Short mmCIF file of C-alpha atoms in Angstrom, two decimals:
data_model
loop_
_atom_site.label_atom_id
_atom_site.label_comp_id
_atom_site.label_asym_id
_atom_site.label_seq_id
_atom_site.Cartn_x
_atom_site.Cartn_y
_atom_site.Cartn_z
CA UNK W 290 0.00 0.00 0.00
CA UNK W 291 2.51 2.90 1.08
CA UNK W 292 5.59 1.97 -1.62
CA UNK W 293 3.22 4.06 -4.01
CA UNK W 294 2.48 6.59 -1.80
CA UNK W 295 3.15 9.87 -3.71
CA UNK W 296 4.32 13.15 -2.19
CA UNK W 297 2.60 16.59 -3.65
CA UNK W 298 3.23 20.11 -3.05
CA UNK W 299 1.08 22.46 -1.18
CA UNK W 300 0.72 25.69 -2.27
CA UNK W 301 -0.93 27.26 -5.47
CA UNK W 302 1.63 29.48 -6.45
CA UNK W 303 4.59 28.43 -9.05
CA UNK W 304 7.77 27.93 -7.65
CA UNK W 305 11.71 26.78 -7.78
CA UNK W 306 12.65 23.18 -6.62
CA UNK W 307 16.03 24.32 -4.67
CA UNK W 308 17.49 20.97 -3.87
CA UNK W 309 16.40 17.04 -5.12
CA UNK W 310 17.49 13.89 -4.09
CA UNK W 311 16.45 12.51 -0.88
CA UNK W 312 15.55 15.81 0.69
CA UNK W 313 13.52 18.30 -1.68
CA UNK W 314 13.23 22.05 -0.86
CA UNK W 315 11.11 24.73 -2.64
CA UNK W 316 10.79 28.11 -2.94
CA UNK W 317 7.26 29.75 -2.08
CA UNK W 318 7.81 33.31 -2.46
CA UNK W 319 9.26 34.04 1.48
CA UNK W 320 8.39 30.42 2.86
CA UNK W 321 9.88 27.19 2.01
CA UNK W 322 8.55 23.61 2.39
CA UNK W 323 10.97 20.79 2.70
CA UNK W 324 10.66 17.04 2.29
CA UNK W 325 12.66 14.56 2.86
CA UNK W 326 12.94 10.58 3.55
CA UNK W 327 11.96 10.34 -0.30
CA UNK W 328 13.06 6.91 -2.08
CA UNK W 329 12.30 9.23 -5.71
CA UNK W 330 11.45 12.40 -6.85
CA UNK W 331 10.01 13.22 -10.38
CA UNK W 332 11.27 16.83 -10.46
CA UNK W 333 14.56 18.52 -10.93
CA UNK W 334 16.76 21.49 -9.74
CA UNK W 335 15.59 24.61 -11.55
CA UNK W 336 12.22 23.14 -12.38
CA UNK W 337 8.73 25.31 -12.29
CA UNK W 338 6.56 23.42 -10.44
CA UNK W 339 2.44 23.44 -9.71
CA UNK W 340 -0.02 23.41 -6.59
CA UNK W 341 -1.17 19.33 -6.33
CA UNK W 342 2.21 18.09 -8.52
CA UNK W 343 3.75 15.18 -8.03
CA UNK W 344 7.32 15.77 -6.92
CA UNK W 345 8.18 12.36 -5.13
CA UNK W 346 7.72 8.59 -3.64
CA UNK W 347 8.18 8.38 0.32
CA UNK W 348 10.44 5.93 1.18
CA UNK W 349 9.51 2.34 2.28
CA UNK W 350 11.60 0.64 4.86
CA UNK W 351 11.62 -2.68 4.59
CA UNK W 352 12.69 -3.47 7.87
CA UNK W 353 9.46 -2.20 9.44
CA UNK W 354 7.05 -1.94 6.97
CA UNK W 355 6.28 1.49 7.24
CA UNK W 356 6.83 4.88 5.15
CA UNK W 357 6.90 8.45 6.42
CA UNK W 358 7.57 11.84 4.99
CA UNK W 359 9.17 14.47 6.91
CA UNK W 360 7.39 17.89 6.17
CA UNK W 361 8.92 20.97 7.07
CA UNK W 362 7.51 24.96 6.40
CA UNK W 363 9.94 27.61 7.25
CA UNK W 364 9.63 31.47 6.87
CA UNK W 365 13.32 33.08 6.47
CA UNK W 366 15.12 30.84 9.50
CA UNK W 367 11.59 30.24 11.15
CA UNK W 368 10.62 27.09 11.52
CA UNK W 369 6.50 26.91 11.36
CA UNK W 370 3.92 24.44 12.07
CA UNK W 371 3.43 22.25 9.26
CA UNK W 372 -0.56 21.61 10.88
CA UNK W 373 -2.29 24.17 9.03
CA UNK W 374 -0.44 23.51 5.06
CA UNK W 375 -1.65 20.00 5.22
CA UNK W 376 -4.68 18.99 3.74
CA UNK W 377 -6.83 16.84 5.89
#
């Protein structure tokens, strides 16, 4: 069930993908969201990117079974809480 779980950004506005690999980092304007523990990402460095767009596959670890994102939002060198960007 979760090895296909895909990973989409949050916010309407186009932005820059700063950083891929297993940690992704865009560019909202002022605020950044950053992902990481991804196994794949279908974007690259430089790329414009949409609101709902696929940008990666959370990792599965075999070991336990389980997969998990790590979702951060950060204003400037604020860290913010992540609670009220996530769709429900």
């Amino acid at each position: 069930l979760f090895r296909s779980l895909k990973i989409r950004r949050i916010n309407q506005n186009a932005v820059n993908l700063i950083k891929s690999g297993q940690l992704v980092i865009i560019r909202h304007g002022d605020f950044y969201t950053v992902y990481s523990n991804i196994s794949q990402t279908f974007i690259s460095a430089g790329d414009q990117i949409t609101a709902r767009q696929k940008i990666g596959r959370v990792r599965f670890n075999e070991q336990t079974e389980t997969s998990e994102v790590h979702f951060e939002v950060w204003q400037g060198k604020d860290r913010l809480n992540p609670t009220s960007w996530v769709r429900k």
